[in-house]
Amino acid sequence: MKLLLNLRKRKKFKLSEMIDSFSNEEPDKLISSDLSANECFLRDIFQQCSDVVFRVVPINNKTKLLFVYIDGLCDTKSLDEMMLNPVRTSEKKCEVFIFEEFVANQLRAVAQIKSTKNVNELINGILTANVAVLVEGETTALLADLKGFEKRSIEEPSSETVIRGPRDGFTETLRVNTSLIRKRIRSPRLKIESFTIGKLSKTDVAVVYIEKIASDSVIEEVRKRLESIEIDGVIETGYIEEFVEDFPFSPFPQIQNTERPDIVCGSLLEGKVSIFVDNTPFVLIVPMTFWSGLQAAEDYYERFIYVTFIRWIRYILFNISLLLPSIYVAVTTFHPQLIPTNLLISIASAREDVPFPLLFEAFMMELMFEALREAGIRLPKSIGSAVSIVGALVIGEAAVEAGIISAPMVIVVAATGIASFAVPRYNFGTAYRLLRFPILILAGLFGLYGVILGIVAILIHLVHLQSFGVPYLSPIAPQNPKYLKDVLVRAPRWSMHRRPIKVAGQDKTRIPEGRRTKT
Amino acid sequence: MIKKLKICLIILVCMFLTTGCWDEREINNQAIILGWGFDQNEDGDYIGSAQIVVPGEVGERSSGQGKGYIVETATGKSLLDVTQNLQRKLSRKVFSSHQKVIVIGERLARNGISNILDIYSREPELPIRTNFFVLKNGDALDLLEVPYKMEDMPSTAAMKMFQSTAGPESTTFKDFLEDASSEGISPTLPILEIISSKKEGNQEKEKDTETFRIGGRAIFNQDLELVGFLSYREAVDRLWIINKLNTHKLTTNLLREEGNVGILGMNFKSKIQPIIQNDRVEFHITLSGTGVVRENNTELDLKQPKNLQIIERSFNKNLQNHMISTITKVQKEYKTDILGFGQSVHKKYPRKWKIWKKYWSKKFSDADITVKVDIHIERTGVTGSPLHLKESEIQK
């Protein structure tokens, strides 16, 4: 493990060197007063960048303005309407310094304005969808924030659907995403800290938390870990996740991800910290516990009695998805005395024609099931139904009839598959999907003894895991009865007085005691 | 670091490749034994017969081909020897954890079964909770070959039959061991009987019309030799005395009137009071129970309390007579205390018991017994008098 870590470090080091060589040799170069020189310089920088637009607009044949922006990223329509038309039609014969003020005022009406003298800052501004305005004879350039690119509209996230609850989901635009949060929590205490990560991609990353509700130590830790990331580009939250998680080699995700703003808001109110990344609808939430992997958004919208029942169903199915094939293999090959006689006879008669050992059979079926699942995800929707038909027919019917697979094994694998879909967080379910195979081998080699060994190993690992200072299994291990109201049961909302995670900040009370009005 | 990883990998690979799965056994390679029969031949060797599932035939049984099981036998000096010899006939490994019944032939039972018991508690594969039966008038092998239509496997039929008739008393091997090893009570086992259920006009297939049923109890003495049998009805009396009777349907004729009444008896209780006077022991047995009238084939109107008293009196008298005859049979004919009287003496007169326990069977058969039965009828069912009777016929 250490070896791999070293490897990673070494790679990172090389990468940063490489990136450094790309950046400008003169970081502090200033804008010159000669407009054409500036234009030459910028054209040189943006060589072969066909999407960068240079527009020189002469005013009064004397003063020239240079607009530089990236086509498609900026709102050219409002630029034209609000800026260029008034400037061109302006009858005023202004002096240059007045003129610059005039331009700034015009722009200020539609956009946020920043002025800069530094070339690097100017280039960065252009790349982050600002319109750069350079004026003849001036060493100060204006950067107008006229972002206007195509956005996906807010839709219901397809990966996390609910029956009851809000149907909006995050989009690929960071600002839209933060606005969805701000819309829900209208407090100045909701903080959105900005970071830029990625030497080339310069991706906007935002750390969102509620002051005094999230613990300072966790926020500080998130900041520290984000700042230490050195990478060329960040495409998805997964990039960030792998850098900041505590145990990269664990099969269990230690950072929750979601597409739903209501889940993020709920987590923020619980004292968690979320990390937004531009260009992806997925948002990271830290710290994550084992139990939050088994909680769905709807748990908090439906009535608590039903939810408690559903949670238990989920816990049972979750264990089935991990253990059922292994227990079946272990019991039938090592401990057939545990099976009720009639069942044993049916299993024996079903397996009579099967030429393979049970373990092999189980492996084959599990692999086929995983293959079906993978094929179902990747295939275009129109072919998806073909896969399910072929899968159901070939694996379900024909294989049993041909005597290659026994019917009980099909039932076991199907039950396992259904159970694994009951895990509400997809990436949490995958951990158990993965662990099913080693346990299956253990079961085939050592029987129930092996299964127990596997479970013990998993438990030891889980107890050892931490996510941003929070033990993964808390509040069950280490046990803290105060926080148990949202784990094995879902207590009624009015009785959950405290924030459920131990690391929350000073403001620990959610609902004042004794405030529920009984009618 | 790399070296360590390599070592780990090598160990792991060795673990996979060089060790066998020592305990692993595929279900298709098991000969699942459901029923086991024990007999003894003239030479004193044991004959074991096993009812073994044929899994391939189980599914086809419904279509009429194959029985779903085979019966194989083997002889040997001991049970282990028998199993070893049986294995030589079987292509699959003997697997006896799912034995449902163990049947002991009458001849073996009379010779004593103490020599075959130890393996059941020592061998881990053999379940200690198997049901034991004694086959009256026959060899265990005969029973295992009797087909039974209602269940897939005849062995499970025997077990289920017993469960549905005998109430709570189990006769697993464990219970037998407990009785055999304790003082003051002798062990018993339930009986299976092969009977002919031949229907009239269908006499070609002699074998097919054989079936079996649950009989009473087989009585064993302290040396675990069979001494005699109780009938099914007598076995019920025994259960009542040892306080293990749960519910039982009792029918009796009325003493003075005509007809009979059937009740569903419940809450059976018994109390055994030993009284020692002048080195003679006397037992006062008080039996009580409640009943619900389920059948009334008399002309009595049960709405009248006095009529209920008539019924209660008849029950008490008749049950008492039957009970005394059962106890006398056990006392005088078999001289074996299967009723736990010795245990009651042990509890009440521990000092006396120490002296008596060596010749308890003699003391037991000499004891005086008085029985008092008290049945209380609580409910009379939905109707008072039988509905088919005319008003004038009903005796109020």
Coordinates of N, CA and C in Angstrom, one line a residue, chain A residues 359-443:
Chain A
L359 N -19.7 -24.3 -6.0 CA -19.0 -23.0 -5.9 C -18.8 -22.4 -7.3
F360 N -18.4 -23.3 -8.2 CA -18.2 -22.9 -9.6 C -19.5 -22.4 -10.2
E361 N -20.6 -23.1 -9.9 CA -21.9 -22.7 -10.4 C -22.3 -21.3 -9.9
A362 N -22.0 -21.1 -8.6 CA -22.4 -19.9 -8.0 C -21.6 -18.7 -8.7
F363 N -20.3 -19.0 -8.9 CA -19.4 -18.0 -9.5 C -19.9 -17.6 -10.9
M364 N -20.2 -18.7 -11.6 CA -20.6 -18.5 -13.0 C -21.9 -17.6 -13.0
M365 N -22.8 -17.9 -12.2 CA -24.1 -17.2 -12.2 C -23.9 -15.8 -11.7
E366 N -23.1 -15.6 -10.7 CA -22.8 -14.2 -10.2 C -22.2 -13.4 -11.3
L367 N -21.2 -14.0 -12.0 CA -20.5 -13.3 -13.1 C -21.5 -12.9 -14.2
M368 N -22.4 -13.9 -14.5 CA -23.4 -13.6 -15.5 C -24.3 -12.5 -15.1
F369 N -24.6 -12.5 -13.8 CA -25.5 -11.4 -13.4 C -24.9 -10.1 -13.5
E370 N -23.6 -10.0 -13.0 CA -22.9 -8.8 -13.1 C -22.7 -8.3 -14.6
A371 N -22.5 -9.3 -15.4 CA -22.4 -9.0 -16.8 C -23.7 -8.3 -17.4
L372 N -24.8 -9.0 -17.0 CA -26.1 -8.4 -17.4 C -26.3 -7.0 -16.9
R373 N -25.9 -6.8 -15.7 CA -26.1 -5.5 -15.1 C -25.3 -4.5 -15.8
E374 N -24.0 -4.8 -16.0 CA -23.1 -3.9 -16.7 C -23.6 -3.6 -18.1
A375 N -24.1 -4.7 -18.8 CA -24.6 -4.5 -20.2 C -25.8 -3.6 -20.2
G376 N -26.6 -3.8 -19.2 CA -27.8 -3.0 -19.1 C -27.5 -1.5 -18.9
I377 N -26.5 -1.2 -18.2 CA -26.2 0.2 -18.0 C -25.6 0.8 -19.2
R378 N -24.7 0.1 -19.9 CA -23.9 0.8 -21.0 C -24.7 0.8 -22.3
L379 N -25.6 -0.1 -22.5 CA -26.3 -0.2 -23.8 C -27.2 0.9 -24.0
P380 N -27.4 1.3 -25.3 CA -28.4 2.3 -25.6 C -29.8 1.7 -25.2
K381 N -30.7 2.6 -24.8 CA -31.9 2.2 -24.2 C -32.7 1.3 -25.1
S382 N -32.6 1.5 -26.5 CA -33.4 0.7 -27.4 C -32.9 -0.8 -27.4
I383 N -31.7 -1.0 -27.0 CA -31.2 -2.4 -27.0 C -31.4 -3.0 -25.6
G384 N -31.6 -2.2 -24.7 CA -31.6 -2.6 -23.3 C -32.6 -3.8 -23.1
S385 N -33.8 -3.6 -23.7 CA -34.8 -4.7 -23.5 C -34.3 -6.0 -24.1
A386 N -33.6 -5.9 -25.2 CA -33.1 -7.2 -25.7 C -32.2 -7.9 -24.7
V387 N -31.4 -7.2 -24.0 CA -30.5 -7.8 -23.0 C -31.3 -8.5 -22.0
S388 N -32.3 -7.8 -21.5 CA -33.1 -8.4 -20.4 C -33.8 -9.7 -20.9
I389 N -34.3 -9.6 -22.1 CA -34.9 -10.8 -22.6 C -34.0 -12.0 -22.7
V390 N -32.8 -11.7 -23.4 CA -31.8 -12.7 -23.6 C -31.3 -13.2 -22.2
G391 N -31.1 -12.3 -21.2 CA -30.7 -12.7 -19.9 C -31.7 -13.6 -19.2
A392 N -32.9 -13.1 -19.2 CA -34.0 -13.9 -18.6 C -34.1 -15.3 -19.2
L393 N -34.1 -15.3 -20.5 CA -34.4 -16.6 -21.2 C -33.2 -17.5 -21.1
V394 N -32.0 -17.0 -21.4 CA -30.8 -17.8 -21.4 C -30.4 -18.3 -20.0
I395 N -30.3 -17.3 -19.1 CA -29.9 -17.7 -17.8 C -31.0 -18.3 -17.0
G396 N -32.1 -17.7 -17.1 CA -33.2 -18.2 -16.3 C -33.7 -19.5 -16.7
E397 N -34.1 -19.6 -18.0 CA -34.8 -20.8 -18.4 C -33.9 -21.9 -19.0
A398 N -33.2 -21.4 -20.1 CA -32.5 -22.4 -20.9 C -31.4 -23.1 -20.1
A399 N -30.7 -22.3 -19.3 CA -29.6 -22.9 -18.5 C -30.1 -24.0 -17.5
V400 N -31.2 -23.7 -16.9 CA -31.8 -24.7 -16.0 C -32.3 -25.9 -16.7
E401 N -33.0 -25.7 -17.8 CA -33.5 -26.8 -18.5 C -32.4 -27.7 -19.1
A402 N -31.3 -27.0 -19.5 CA -30.2 -27.8 -20.1 C -29.4 -28.5 -19.0
G403 N -29.7 -28.2 -17.8 CA -29.0 -28.9 -16.7 C -27.7 -28.4 -16.4
I404 N -27.4 -27.2 -16.9 CA -26.1 -26.6 -16.6 C -26.1 -25.9 -15.3
I405 N -27.2 -25.2 -15.0 CA -27.4 -24.5 -13.7 C -28.6 -25.1 -13.0
S406 N -28.5 -25.1 -11.7 CA -29.7 -25.6 -11.0 C -30.6 -24.5 -10.6
A407 N -31.9 -24.8 -10.6 CA -32.9 -23.8 -10.3 C -32.7 -23.0 -9.0
P408 N -32.3 -23.7 -7.9 CA -32.1 -23.0 -6.7 C -31.0 -21.9 -6.8
M409 N -30.0 -22.2 -7.6 CA -28.9 -21.2 -7.7 C -29.5 -20.0 -8.5
V410 N -30.3 -20.2 -9.5 CA -30.9 -19.1 -10.1 C -31.7 -18.2 -9.2
I411 N -32.4 -18.9 -8.3 CA -33.2 -18.2 -7.3 C -32.3 -17.4 -6.4
V412 N -31.3 -18.0 -5.9 CA -30.4 -17.3 -5.0 C -29.8 -16.1 -5.7
V413 N -29.3 -16.3 -6.9 CA -28.6 -15.2 -7.6 C -29.6 -14.0 -7.8
A414 N -30.8 -14.4 -8.2 CA -31.8 -13.4 -8.5 C -32.2 -12.7 -7.2
A415 N -32.3 -13.4 -6.1 CA -32.7 -12.8 -4.9 C -31.6 -11.8 -4.5
T416 N -30.3 -12.2 -4.6 CA -29.2 -11.4 -4.3 C -29.2 -10.1 -5.1
G417 N -29.5 -10.3 -6.4 CA -29.5 -9.2 -7.3 C -30.6 -8.2 -6.9
I418 N -31.8 -8.7 -6.6 CA -32.9 -7.8 -6.2 C -32.5 -7.1 -4.9
A419 N -31.9 -7.8 -4.0 CA -31.5 -7.3 -2.7 C -30.5 -6.2 -2.9
S420 N -29.6 -6.4 -3.8 CA -28.5 -5.3 -4.0 C -29.1 -4.0 -4.6
F421 N -30.2 -4.1 -5.2 CA -30.8 -2.9 -5.7 C -31.5 -2.1 -4.6
A422 N -31.7 -2.7 -3.5 CA -32.4 -2.0 -2.4 C -31.5 -1.0 -1.7
V423 N -30.2 -1.0 -2.0 CA -29.3 -0.1 -1.3 C -29.5 1.3 -2.0
P424 N -29.9 2.3 -1.3 CA -30.2 3.5 -1.9 C -29.1 4.3 -2.5
R425 N -27.9 4.1 -2.0 CA -26.7 4.8 -2.6 C -26.0 3.9 -3.5
Y426 N -25.9 4.2 -4.8 CA -25.3 3.3 -5.7 C -23.9 2.9 -5.4
N427 N -23.1 3.9 -5.1 CA -21.7 3.6 -4.9 C -21.5 2.8 -3.6
F428 N -22.4 2.9 -2.7 CA -22.3 2.1 -1.5 C -22.7 0.6 -1.8
G429 N -23.6 0.5 -2.6 CA -24.0 -0.9 -3.0 C -22.9 -1.6 -3.7
T430 N -22.1 -0.8 -4.5 CA -21.1 -1.5 -5.3 C -20.0 -2.1 -4.4
A431 N -19.8 -1.5 -3.2 CA -18.8 -2.0 -2.3 C -19.2 -3.5 -1.9
Y432 N -20.5 -3.6 -1.6 CA -20.9 -5.0 -1.2 C -21.0 -5.9 -2.4
R433 N -21.2 -5.4 -3.6 CA -21.2 -6.2 -4.8 C -19.8 -6.8 -5.0
L434 N -18.8 -6.0 -4.7 CA -17.4 -6.4 -4.8 C -17.1 -7.4 -3.8
L435 N -17.5 -7.2 -2.5 CA -17.1 -8.0 -1.4 C -17.8 -9.4 -1.5
R436 N -18.8 -9.5 -2.3 CA -19.5 -10.7 -2.4 C -18.6 -11.8 -2.9
F437 N -17.7 -11.5 -3.8 CA -16.9 -12.5 -4.4 C -15.9 -13.1 -3.5
P438 N -15.1 -12.3 -2.8 CA -14.1 -12.9 -1.8 C -14.9 -13.8 -0.8
I439 N -16.0 -13.3 -0.3 CA -16.7 -14.1 0.7 C -17.2 -15.4 0.0
L440 N -17.6 -15.4 -1.2 CA -18.0 -16.6 -1.9 C -16.9 -17.6 -2.0
I441 N -15.7 -17.1 -2.3 CA -14.5 -18.0 -2.3 C -14.3 -18.6 -0.9
L442 N -14.3 -17.7 0.1 CA -14.1 -18.2 1.5 C -15.2 -19.3 1.8
A443 N -16.4 -19.0 1.4 CA -17.5 -20.0 1.7 C -17.2 -21.3 1.0

